[in-house]
Short mmCIF file of C-alpha atoms in Angstrom, two decimals:
data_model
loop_
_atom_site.label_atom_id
_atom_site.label_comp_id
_atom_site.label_asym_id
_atom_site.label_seq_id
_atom_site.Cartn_x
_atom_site.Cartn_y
_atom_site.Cartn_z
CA UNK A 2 41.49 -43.91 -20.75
CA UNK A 3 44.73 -44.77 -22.68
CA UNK A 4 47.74 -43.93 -20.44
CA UNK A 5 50.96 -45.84 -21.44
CA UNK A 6 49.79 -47.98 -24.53
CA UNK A 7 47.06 -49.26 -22.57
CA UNK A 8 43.07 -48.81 -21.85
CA UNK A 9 42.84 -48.30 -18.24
CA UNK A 10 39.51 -47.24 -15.88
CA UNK A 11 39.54 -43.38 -14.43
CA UNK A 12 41.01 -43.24 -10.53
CA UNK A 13 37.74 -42.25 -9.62
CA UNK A 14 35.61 -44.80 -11.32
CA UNK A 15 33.64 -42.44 -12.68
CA UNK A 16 31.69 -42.80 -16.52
CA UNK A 17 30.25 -40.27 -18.51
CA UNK A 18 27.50 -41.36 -21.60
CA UNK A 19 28.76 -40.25 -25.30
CA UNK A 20 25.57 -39.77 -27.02
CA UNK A 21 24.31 -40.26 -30.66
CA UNK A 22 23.10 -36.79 -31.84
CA UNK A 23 20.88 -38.37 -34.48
CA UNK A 24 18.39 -39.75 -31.71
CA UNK A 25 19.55 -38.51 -28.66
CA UNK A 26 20.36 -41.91 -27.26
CA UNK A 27 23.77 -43.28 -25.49
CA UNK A 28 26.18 -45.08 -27.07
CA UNK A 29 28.50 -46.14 -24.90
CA UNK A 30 29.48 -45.02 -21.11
CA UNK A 31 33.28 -43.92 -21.26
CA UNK A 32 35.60 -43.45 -18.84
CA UNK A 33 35.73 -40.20 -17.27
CA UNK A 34 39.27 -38.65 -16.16
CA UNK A 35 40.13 -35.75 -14.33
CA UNK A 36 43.08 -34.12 -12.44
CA UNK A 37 43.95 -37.45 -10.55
CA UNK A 38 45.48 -39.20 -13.67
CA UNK A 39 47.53 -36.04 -14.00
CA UNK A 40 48.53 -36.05 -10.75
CA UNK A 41 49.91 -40.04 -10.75
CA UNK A 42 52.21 -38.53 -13.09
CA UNK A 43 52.65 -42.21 -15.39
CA UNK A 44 55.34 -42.42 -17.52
CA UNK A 45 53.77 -40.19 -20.30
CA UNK A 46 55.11 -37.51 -18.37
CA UNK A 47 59.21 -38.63 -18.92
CA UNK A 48 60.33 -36.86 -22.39
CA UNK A 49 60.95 -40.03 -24.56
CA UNK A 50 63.16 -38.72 -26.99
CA UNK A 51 66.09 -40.63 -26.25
CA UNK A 52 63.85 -43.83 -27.13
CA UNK A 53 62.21 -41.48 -30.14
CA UNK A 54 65.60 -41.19 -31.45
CA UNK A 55 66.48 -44.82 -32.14
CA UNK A 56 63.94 -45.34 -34.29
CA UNK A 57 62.88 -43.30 -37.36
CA UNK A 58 59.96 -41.10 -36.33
CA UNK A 59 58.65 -41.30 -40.11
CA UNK A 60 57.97 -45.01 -39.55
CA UNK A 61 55.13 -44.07 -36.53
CA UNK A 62 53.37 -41.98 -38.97
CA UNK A 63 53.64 -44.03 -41.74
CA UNK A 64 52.29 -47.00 -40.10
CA UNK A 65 49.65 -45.09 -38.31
CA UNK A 66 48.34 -43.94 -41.38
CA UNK A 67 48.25 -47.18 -43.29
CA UNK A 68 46.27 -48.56 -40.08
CA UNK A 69 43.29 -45.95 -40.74
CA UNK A 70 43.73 -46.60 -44.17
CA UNK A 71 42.48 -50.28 -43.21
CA UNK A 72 40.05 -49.48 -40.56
CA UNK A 73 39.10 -46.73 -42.33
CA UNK A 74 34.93 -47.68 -42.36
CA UNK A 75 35.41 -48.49 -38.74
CA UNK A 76 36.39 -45.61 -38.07
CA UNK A 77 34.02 -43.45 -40.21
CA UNK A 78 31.31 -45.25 -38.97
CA UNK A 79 32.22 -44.02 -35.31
CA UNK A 80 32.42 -40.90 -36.66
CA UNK A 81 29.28 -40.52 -37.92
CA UNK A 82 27.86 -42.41 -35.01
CA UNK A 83 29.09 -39.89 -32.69
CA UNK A 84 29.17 -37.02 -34.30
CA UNK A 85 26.60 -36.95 -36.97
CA UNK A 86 27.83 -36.28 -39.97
CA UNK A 87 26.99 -37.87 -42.88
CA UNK A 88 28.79 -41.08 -43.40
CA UNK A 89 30.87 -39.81 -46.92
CA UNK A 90 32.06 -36.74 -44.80
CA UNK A 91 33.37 -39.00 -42.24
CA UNK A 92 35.18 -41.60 -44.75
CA UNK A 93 36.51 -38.14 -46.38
CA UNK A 94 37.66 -36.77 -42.44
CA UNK A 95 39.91 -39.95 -42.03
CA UNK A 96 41.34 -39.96 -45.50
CA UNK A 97 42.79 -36.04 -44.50
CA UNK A 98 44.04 -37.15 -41.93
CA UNK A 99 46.00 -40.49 -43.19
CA UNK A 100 47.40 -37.18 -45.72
CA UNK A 101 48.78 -35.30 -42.41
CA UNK A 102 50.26 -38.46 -40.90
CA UNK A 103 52.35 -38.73 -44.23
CA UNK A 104 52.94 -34.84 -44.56
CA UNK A 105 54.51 -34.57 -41.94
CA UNK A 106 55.85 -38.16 -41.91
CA UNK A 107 57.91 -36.56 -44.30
CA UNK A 108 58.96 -33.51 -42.17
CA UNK A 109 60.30 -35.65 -39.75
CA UNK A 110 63.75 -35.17 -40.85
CA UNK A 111 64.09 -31.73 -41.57
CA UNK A 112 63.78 -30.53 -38.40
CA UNK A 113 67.37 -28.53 -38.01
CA UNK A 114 68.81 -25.28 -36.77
CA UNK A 115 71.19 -23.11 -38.69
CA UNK A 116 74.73 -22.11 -38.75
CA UNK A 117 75.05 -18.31 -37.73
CA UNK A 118 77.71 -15.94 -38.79
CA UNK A 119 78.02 -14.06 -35.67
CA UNK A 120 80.47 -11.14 -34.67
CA UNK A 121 83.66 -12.19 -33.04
CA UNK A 122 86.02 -14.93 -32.91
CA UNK A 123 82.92 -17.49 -32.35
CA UNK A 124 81.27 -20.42 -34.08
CA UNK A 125 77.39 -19.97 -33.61
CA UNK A 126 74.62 -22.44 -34.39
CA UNK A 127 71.16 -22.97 -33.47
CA UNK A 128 69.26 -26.74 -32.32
CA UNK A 129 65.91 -27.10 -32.73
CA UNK A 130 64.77 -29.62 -29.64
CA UNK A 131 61.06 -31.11 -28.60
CA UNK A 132 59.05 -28.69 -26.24
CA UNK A 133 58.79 -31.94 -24.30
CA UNK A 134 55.26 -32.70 -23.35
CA UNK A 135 51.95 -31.34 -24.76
CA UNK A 136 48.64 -31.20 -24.16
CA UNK A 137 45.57 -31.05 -26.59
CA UNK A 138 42.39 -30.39 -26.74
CA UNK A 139 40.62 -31.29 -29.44
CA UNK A 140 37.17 -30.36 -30.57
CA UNK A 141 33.87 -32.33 -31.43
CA UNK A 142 32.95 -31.01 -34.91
CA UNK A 143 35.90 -32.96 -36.97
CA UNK A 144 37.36 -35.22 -33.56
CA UNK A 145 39.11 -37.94 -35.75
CA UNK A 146 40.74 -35.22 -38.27
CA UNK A 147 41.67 -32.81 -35.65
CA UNK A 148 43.31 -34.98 -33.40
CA UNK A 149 45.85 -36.34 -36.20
CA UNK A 150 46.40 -32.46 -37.24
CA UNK A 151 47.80 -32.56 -33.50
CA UNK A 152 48.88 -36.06 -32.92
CA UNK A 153 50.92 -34.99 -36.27
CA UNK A 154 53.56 -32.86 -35.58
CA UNK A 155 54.05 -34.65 -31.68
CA UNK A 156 55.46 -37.42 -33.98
CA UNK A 157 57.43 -35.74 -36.12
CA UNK A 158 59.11 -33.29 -33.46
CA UNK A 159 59.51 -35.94 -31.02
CA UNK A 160 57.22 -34.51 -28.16
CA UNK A 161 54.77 -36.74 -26.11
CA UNK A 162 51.36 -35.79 -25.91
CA UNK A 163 48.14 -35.99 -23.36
CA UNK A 164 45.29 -35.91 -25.43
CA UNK A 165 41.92 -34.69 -24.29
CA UNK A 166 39.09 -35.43 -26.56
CA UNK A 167 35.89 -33.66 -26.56
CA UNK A 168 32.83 -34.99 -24.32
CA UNK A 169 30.59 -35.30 -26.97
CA UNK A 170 32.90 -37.26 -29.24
CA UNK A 171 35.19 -39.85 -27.38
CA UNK A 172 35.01 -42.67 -30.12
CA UNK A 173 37.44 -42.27 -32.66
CA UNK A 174 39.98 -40.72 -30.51
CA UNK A 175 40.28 -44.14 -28.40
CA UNK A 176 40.72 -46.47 -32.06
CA UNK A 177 43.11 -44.52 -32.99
CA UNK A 178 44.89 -44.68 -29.80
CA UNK A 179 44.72 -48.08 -30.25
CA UNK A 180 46.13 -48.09 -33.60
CA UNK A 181 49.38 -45.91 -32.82
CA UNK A 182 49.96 -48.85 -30.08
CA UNK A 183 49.97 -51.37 -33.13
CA UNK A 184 51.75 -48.48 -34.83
CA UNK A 185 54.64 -49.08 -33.09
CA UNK A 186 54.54 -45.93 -30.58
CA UNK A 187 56.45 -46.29 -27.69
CA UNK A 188 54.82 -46.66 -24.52
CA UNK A 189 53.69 -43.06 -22.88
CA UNK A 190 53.62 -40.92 -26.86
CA UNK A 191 50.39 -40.83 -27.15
CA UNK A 192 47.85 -40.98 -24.00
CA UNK A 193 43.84 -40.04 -24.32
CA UNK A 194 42.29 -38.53 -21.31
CA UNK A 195 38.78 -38.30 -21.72
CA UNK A 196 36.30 -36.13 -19.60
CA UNK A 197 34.80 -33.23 -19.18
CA UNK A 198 36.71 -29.94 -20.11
CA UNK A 199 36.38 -27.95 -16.47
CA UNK A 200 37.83 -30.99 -15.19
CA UNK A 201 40.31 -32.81 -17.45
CA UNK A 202 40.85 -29.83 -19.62
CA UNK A 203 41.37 -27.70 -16.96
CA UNK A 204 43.93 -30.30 -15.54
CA UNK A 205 46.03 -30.47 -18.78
CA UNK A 206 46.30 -26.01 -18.94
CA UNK A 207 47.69 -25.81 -15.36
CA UNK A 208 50.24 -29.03 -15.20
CA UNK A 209 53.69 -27.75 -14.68
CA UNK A 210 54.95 -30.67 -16.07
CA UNK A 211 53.06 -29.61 -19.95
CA UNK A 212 55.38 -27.37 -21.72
CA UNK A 213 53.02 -26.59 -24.00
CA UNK A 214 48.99 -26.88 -25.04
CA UNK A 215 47.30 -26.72 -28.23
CA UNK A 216 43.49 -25.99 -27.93
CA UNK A 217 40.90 -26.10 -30.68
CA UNK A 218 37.91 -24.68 -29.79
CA UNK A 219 35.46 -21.89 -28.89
CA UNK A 220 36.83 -17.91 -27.97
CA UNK A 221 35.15 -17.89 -25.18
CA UNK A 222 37.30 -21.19 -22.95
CA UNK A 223 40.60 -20.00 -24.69
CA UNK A 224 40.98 -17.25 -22.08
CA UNK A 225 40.31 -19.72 -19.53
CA UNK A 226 43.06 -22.14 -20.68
CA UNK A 227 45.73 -18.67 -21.27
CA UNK A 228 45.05 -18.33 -17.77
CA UNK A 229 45.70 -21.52 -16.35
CA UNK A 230 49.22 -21.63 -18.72
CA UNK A 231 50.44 -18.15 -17.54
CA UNK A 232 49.41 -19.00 -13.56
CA UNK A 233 50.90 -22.63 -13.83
CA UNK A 234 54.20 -22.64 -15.62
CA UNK A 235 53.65 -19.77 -18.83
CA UNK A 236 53.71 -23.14 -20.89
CA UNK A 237 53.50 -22.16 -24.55
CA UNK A 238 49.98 -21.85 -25.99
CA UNK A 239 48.45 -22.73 -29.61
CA UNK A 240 45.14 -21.23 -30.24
CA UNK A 241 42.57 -22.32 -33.24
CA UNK A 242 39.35 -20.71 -31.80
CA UNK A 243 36.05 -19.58 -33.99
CA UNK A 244 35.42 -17.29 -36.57
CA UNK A 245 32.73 -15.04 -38.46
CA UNK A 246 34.19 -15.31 -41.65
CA UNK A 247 33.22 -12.71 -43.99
CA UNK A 248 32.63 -14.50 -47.86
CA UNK A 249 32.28 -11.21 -50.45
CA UNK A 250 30.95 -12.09 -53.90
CA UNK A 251 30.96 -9.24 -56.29
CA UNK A 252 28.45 -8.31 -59.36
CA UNK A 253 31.17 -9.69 -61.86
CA UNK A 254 30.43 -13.60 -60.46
CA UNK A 255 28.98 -16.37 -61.59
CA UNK A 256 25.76 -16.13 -59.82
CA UNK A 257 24.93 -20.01 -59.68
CA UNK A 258 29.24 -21.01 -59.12
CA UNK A 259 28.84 -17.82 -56.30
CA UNK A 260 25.80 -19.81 -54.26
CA UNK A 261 27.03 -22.77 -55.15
CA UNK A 262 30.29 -22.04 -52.86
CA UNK A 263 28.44 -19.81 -50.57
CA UNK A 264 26.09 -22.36 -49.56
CA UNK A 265 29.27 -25.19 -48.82
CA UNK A 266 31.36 -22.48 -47.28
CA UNK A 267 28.15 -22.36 -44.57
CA UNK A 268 26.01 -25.61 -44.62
CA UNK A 269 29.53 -27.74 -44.76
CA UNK A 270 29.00 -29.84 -41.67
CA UNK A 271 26.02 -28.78 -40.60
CA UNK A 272 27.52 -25.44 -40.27
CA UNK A 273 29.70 -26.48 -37.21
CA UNK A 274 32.87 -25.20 -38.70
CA UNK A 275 34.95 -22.86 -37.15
CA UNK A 276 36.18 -20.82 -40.18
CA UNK A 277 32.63 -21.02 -42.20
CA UNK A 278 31.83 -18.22 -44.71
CA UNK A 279 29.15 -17.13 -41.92
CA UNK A 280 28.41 -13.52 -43.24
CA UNK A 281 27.76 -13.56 -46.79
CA UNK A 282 28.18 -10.26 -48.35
CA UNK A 283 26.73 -9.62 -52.13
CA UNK A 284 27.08 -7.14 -54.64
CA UNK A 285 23.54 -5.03 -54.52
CA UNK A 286 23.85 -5.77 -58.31
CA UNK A 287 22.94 -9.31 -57.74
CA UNK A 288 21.86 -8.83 -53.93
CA UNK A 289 17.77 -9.95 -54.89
CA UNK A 290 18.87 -13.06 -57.72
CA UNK A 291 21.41 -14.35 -55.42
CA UNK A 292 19.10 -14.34 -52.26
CA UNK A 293 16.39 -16.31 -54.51
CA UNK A 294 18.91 -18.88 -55.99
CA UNK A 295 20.50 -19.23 -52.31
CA UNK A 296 17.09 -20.15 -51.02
CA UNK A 297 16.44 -21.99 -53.59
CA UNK A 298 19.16 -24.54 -52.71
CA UNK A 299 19.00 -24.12 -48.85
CA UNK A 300 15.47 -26.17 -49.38
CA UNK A 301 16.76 -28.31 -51.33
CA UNK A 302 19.40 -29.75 -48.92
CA UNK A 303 18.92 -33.20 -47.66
CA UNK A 304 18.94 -33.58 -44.06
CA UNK A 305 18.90 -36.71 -42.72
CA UNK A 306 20.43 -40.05 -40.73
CA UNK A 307 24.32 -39.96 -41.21
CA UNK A 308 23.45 -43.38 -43.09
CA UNK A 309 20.92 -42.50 -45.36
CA UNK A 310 22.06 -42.37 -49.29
CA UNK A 311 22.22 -39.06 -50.07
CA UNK A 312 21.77 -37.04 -47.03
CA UNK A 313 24.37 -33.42 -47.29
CA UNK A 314 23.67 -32.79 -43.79
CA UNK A 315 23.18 -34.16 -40.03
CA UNK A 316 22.34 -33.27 -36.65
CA UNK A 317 23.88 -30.65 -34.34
CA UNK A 318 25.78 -32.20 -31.88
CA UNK A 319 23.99 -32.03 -28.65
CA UNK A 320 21.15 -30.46 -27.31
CA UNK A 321 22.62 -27.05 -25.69
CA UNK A 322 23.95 -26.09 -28.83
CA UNK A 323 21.01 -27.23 -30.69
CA UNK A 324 18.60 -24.72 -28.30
CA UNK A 325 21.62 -21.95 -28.66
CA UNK A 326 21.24 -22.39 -32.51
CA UNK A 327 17.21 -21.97 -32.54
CA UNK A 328 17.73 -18.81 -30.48
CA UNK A 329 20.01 -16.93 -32.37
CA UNK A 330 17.32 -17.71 -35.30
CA UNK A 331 15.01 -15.76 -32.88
CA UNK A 332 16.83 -13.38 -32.32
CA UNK A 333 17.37 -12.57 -35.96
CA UNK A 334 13.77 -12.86 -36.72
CA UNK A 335 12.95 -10.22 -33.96
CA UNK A 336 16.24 -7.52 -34.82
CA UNK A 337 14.56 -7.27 -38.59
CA UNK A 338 16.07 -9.41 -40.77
CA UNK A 339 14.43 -11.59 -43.15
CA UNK A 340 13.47 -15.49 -42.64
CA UNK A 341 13.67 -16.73 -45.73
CA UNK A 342 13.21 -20.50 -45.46
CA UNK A 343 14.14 -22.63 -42.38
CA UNK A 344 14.70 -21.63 -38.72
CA UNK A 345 13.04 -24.37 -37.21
CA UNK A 346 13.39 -27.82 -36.10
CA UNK A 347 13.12 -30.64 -37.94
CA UNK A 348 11.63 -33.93 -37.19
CA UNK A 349 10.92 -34.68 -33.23
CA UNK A 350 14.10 -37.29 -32.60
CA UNK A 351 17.59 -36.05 -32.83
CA UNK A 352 19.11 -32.50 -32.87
CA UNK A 353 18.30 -31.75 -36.54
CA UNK A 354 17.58 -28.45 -37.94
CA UNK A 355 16.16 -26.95 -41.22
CA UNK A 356 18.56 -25.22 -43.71
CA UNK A 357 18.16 -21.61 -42.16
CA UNK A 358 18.96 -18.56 -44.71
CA UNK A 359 17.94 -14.43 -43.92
CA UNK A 360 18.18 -11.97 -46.08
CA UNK A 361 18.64 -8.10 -45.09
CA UNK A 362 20.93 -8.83 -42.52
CA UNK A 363 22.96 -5.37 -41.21
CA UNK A 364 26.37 -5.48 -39.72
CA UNK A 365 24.54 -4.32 -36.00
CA UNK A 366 22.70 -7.32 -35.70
CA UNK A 367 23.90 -10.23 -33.35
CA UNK A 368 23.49 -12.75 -36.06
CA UNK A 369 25.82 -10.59 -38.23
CA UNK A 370 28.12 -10.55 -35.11
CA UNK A 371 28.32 -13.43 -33.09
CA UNK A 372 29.36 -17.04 -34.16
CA UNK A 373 26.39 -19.16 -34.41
CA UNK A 374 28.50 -22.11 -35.68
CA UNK A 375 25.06 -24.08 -37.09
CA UNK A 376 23.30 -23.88 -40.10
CA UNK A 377 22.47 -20.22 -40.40
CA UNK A 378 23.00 -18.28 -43.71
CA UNK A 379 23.14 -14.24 -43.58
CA UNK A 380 23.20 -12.41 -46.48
CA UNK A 381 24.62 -9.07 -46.60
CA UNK A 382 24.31 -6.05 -49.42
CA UNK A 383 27.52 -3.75 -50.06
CA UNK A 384 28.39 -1.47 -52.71
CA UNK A 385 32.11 -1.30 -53.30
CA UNK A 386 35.25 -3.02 -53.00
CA UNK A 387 36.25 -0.56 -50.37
CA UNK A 388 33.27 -1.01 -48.34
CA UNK A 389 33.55 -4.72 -48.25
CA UNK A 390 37.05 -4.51 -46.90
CA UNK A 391 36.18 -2.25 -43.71
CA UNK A 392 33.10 -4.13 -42.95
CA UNK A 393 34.81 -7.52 -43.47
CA UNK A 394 36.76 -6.32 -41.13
CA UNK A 395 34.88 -4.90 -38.75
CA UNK A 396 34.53 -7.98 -36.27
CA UNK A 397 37.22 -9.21 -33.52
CA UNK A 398 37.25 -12.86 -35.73
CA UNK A 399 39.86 -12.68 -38.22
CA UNK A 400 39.98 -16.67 -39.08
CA UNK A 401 39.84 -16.89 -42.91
CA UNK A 402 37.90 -14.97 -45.74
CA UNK A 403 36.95 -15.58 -48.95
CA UNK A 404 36.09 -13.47 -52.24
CA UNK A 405 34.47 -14.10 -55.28
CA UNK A 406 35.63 -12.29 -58.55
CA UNK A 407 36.55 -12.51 -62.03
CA UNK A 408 38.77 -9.57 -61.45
CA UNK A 409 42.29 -10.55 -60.41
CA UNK A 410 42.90 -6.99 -59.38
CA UNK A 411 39.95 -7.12 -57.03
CA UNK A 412 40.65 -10.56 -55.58
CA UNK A 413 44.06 -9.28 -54.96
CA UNK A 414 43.51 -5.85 -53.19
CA UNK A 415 40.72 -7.94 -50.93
CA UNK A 416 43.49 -10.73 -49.92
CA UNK A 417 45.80 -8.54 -48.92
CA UNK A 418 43.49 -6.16 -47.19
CA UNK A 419 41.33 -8.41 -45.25
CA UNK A 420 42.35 -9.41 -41.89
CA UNK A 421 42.32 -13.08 -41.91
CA UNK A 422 44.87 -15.99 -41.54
CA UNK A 423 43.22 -17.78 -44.66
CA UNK A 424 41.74 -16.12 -47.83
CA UNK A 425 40.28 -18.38 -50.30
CA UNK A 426 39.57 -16.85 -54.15
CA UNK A 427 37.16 -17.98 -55.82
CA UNK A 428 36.99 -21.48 -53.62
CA UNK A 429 35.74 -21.66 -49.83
CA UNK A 430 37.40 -24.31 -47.21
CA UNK A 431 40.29 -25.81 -49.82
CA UNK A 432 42.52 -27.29 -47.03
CA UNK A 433 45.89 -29.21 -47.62
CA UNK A 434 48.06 -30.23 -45.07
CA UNK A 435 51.13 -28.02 -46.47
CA UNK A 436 48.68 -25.05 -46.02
CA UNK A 437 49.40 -23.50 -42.05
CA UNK A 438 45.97 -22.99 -40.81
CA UNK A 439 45.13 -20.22 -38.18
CA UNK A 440 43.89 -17.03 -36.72
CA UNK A 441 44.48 -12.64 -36.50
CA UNK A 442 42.64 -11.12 -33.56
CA UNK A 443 40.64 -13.17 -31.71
CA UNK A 444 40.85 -16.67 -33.74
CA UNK A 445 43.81 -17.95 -32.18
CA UNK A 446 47.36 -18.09 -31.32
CA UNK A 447 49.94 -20.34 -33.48
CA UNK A 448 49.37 -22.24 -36.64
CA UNK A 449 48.12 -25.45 -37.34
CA UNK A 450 49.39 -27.97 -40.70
CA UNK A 451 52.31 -26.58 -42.69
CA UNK A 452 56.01 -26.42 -41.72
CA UNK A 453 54.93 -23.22 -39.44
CA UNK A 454 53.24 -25.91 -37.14
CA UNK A 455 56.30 -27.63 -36.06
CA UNK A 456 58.09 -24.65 -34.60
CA UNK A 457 54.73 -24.86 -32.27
CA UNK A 458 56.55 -27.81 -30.75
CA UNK A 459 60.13 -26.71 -30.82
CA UNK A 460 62.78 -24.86 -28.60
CA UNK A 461 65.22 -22.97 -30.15
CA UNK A 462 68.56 -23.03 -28.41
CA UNK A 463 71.59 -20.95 -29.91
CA UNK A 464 75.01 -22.27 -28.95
CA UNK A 465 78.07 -19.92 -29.42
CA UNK A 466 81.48 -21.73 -29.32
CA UNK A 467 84.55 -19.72 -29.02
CA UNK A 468 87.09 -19.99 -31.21
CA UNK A 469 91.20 -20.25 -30.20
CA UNK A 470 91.83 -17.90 -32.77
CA UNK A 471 90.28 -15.17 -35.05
CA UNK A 472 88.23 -16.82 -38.59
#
């Protein structure tokens, strides 16, 4: 654990193994924490912004971004160790992130209020202040980038943070650590709690002493953790949850640039991405070429070691969601739809799987429906612009979208029609950190990256002065 600028055991002694997904085999044992560390209450728990405010914030940032920079193999290589992913994904996770740490290194000094003409003899302005303490969760399918998308803003508001990594993917979350020590991060900023989500996670939602938690992560615990914030303290909550992200490509495309994106808006990262193009919808126009071209490239993916030269595409991350992958490839094999190449397991070490794409896929079906967050292409046939929008809609995601058009009219009408916090045009998964990131419906509360993040970690406070005379 890292409590207070320094690597300290659990209370209870207790280790869990973080496991490499490419053979199934342990890497390390790493300290597992629960509600006791919470409850010992360290200094990570004081609001620091009296020390935060003698020093520029921008310099943390800064300086924690030029010390990935320089362990920036180290650090992909523990990426790719414990996650999977091939290694160039990794190297390209760490460089995002060294562009958030200087985003909103540069935010850090436009945080203000306003001045307020109000009614009356009064003088009215508003502060912005830190929400204090914060917890986050952070996921295992991008650990090293999502943790600086949250670590981030924490720096640049002036909050402290309790950081809860996922199980499966401890590594890079405890270099870093290390590096915002040599950073220059006063003692008690930034603290890593590693465990087990029921336990740790659970201990993080129902503090009274958190003012706030962000959570990345599946619909399904994000209920869980609203709970435990409304019971415990009704600490503010940030939600970025899954998706079933509708990706329309009409008869005007460019059939080869249309699977082209199609196939990186689902394969990207072995599919475990929470706003992937997951239903493909497709003109009936081009419905039968684009299915053959689509499959065409699905077998040509390269699946492999995270190390091998020219591998696109790892392992899942663990074997539960591995077997939960293979069975929603039953499932669509025995609702009707189409197997076109894939669905099966490949090799006999590790948690890889084949390239999966079905064709005839209807809206009813549960792989049409439900996030399967692996490497699972459905392809969809509409008929009209119209169409597309209500069925694109039709789900209780609404996490991004994409469309693919020559027709500016058409691209329009869909962006402003579909219910989604991100629509790409012509493009699938462009992020930047100025972009806010986030969820309608049932993806999620808040937004991550952008200026809209930081009011995520802010109080407002209006203060109303009365004046000895009339202005």
């Amino acid at each position: 654990l890292f409590i207070n600028n320094q690597f300290v055991d659990s209370v209870s002694g207790k280790k869990f193994p973080t496991l490499n997904p490419a053979n199934g085999k342990k890497i390390a044992d790493i300290a597992e924490g629960d509600k006791k560390e919470m409850i010992l209450k360290p200094q990570n728990f004081d609001i620091l912004q009296e020390t935060i405010d003698k020093v520029n914030k921008q310099i943390f940032s800064h300086m924690l971004a030029d010390l990935i920079e320089r362990d920036l193999m180290v650090l992909a290589t523990l990426e790719s160790i414990d996650n999977g992913k091939p290694f160039g994904f990794s190297q390209f996770d760490m460089m995002f992130s060294v562009k958030t740490l200087r985003y909103y290194a540069g935010l850090a000094d436009k945080v203000h209020g306003h001045t307020i003409p109000s009614d009356g003899a009064v003088f009215s302005f508003t502060r912005k202040e830190p929400v204090g303490v914060v917890g986050q969760i952070i996921p295992w399918n991008g650990p090293a980038v999502m943790m600086c998308w949250k670590i981030a803003p924490v720096l640049a508001t002036g909050c402290t943070t309790v950081i809860k990594p996922a199980e499966q993917t401890p590594l890079t979350a405890l270099h870093i650590a290390a590096l915002t020590k040599e950073a220059g991060v006063p003692d008690g900023v930034i603290n890593i709690i590693t465990g087990y989500g029921p336990t740790a996670g659970a201990a993080i939602s129902s503090h009274p002493d958190i003012g706030k938690v962000a959570f990345t992560g599946s619909t399904e615990f994000q209920k869980i953790i609203m709970a435990a914030a409304a019971k415990s303290n009704l600490k503010k909550v940030s939600l970025e949850l899954g998706g079933k992200s509708p990706l329309v490509i009409f008869g005007d495309a460019d059939i080869d640039y249309a699977v082209k994106v199609a196939h990186e808006a689902l394969f990207f990262n072995q599919g475990e991405v929470c706003c992937a193009g997951s239903r493909t919808f497709v003109h009936e126009s081009i419905y039968d070429e684009f299915v053959k071209k689509a499959t065409e490239m699905a077998k040509k993916r390269k699946v492999g070691d995270a190390f091998t030269e020219g591998v696109e595409h790892g392992p899942q991350i663990d074997d539960e969601i591995f077997t939960r992958i293979l069975s929603f490839i039953e499932r669509g094999k025995c609702e009707g739809a189409k197997l076109e190449c894939g669905g099966e397991r490949l090799g006999n070490e590790g948690f890889f799987i084949k390239p999966t794409v079905f064709s005839n896929v209807t809206d009813d079906m549960d792989i049409a429906k439900e996030e399967i967050f692996g490497p699972v292409q459905c392809i969809i046939k509409f008929k009209t612009l119209e169409e597309a929008i209500e069925r694109a809609n039709k789900t209780s995601y609404g996490l991004a979208a994409g469309v693919i058009t020559k027709d500016i009219n058409t691209a329009l009408v869909f962006a402003q029609s579909v219910e989604a916090g991100s629509v790409w045009v012509n493009t699938y998964n462009h992020f930047s950190p100025q972009n806010p990131f986030g969820g309608y419906k049932q993806s999620g509360l808040g937004r991550e990256l952008g200026f809209d993040s930081l009011d995520e970690y802010l109080e407002t406070k209006t203060v109303t002065i009365q004046m000895p005379y009339k202005l």
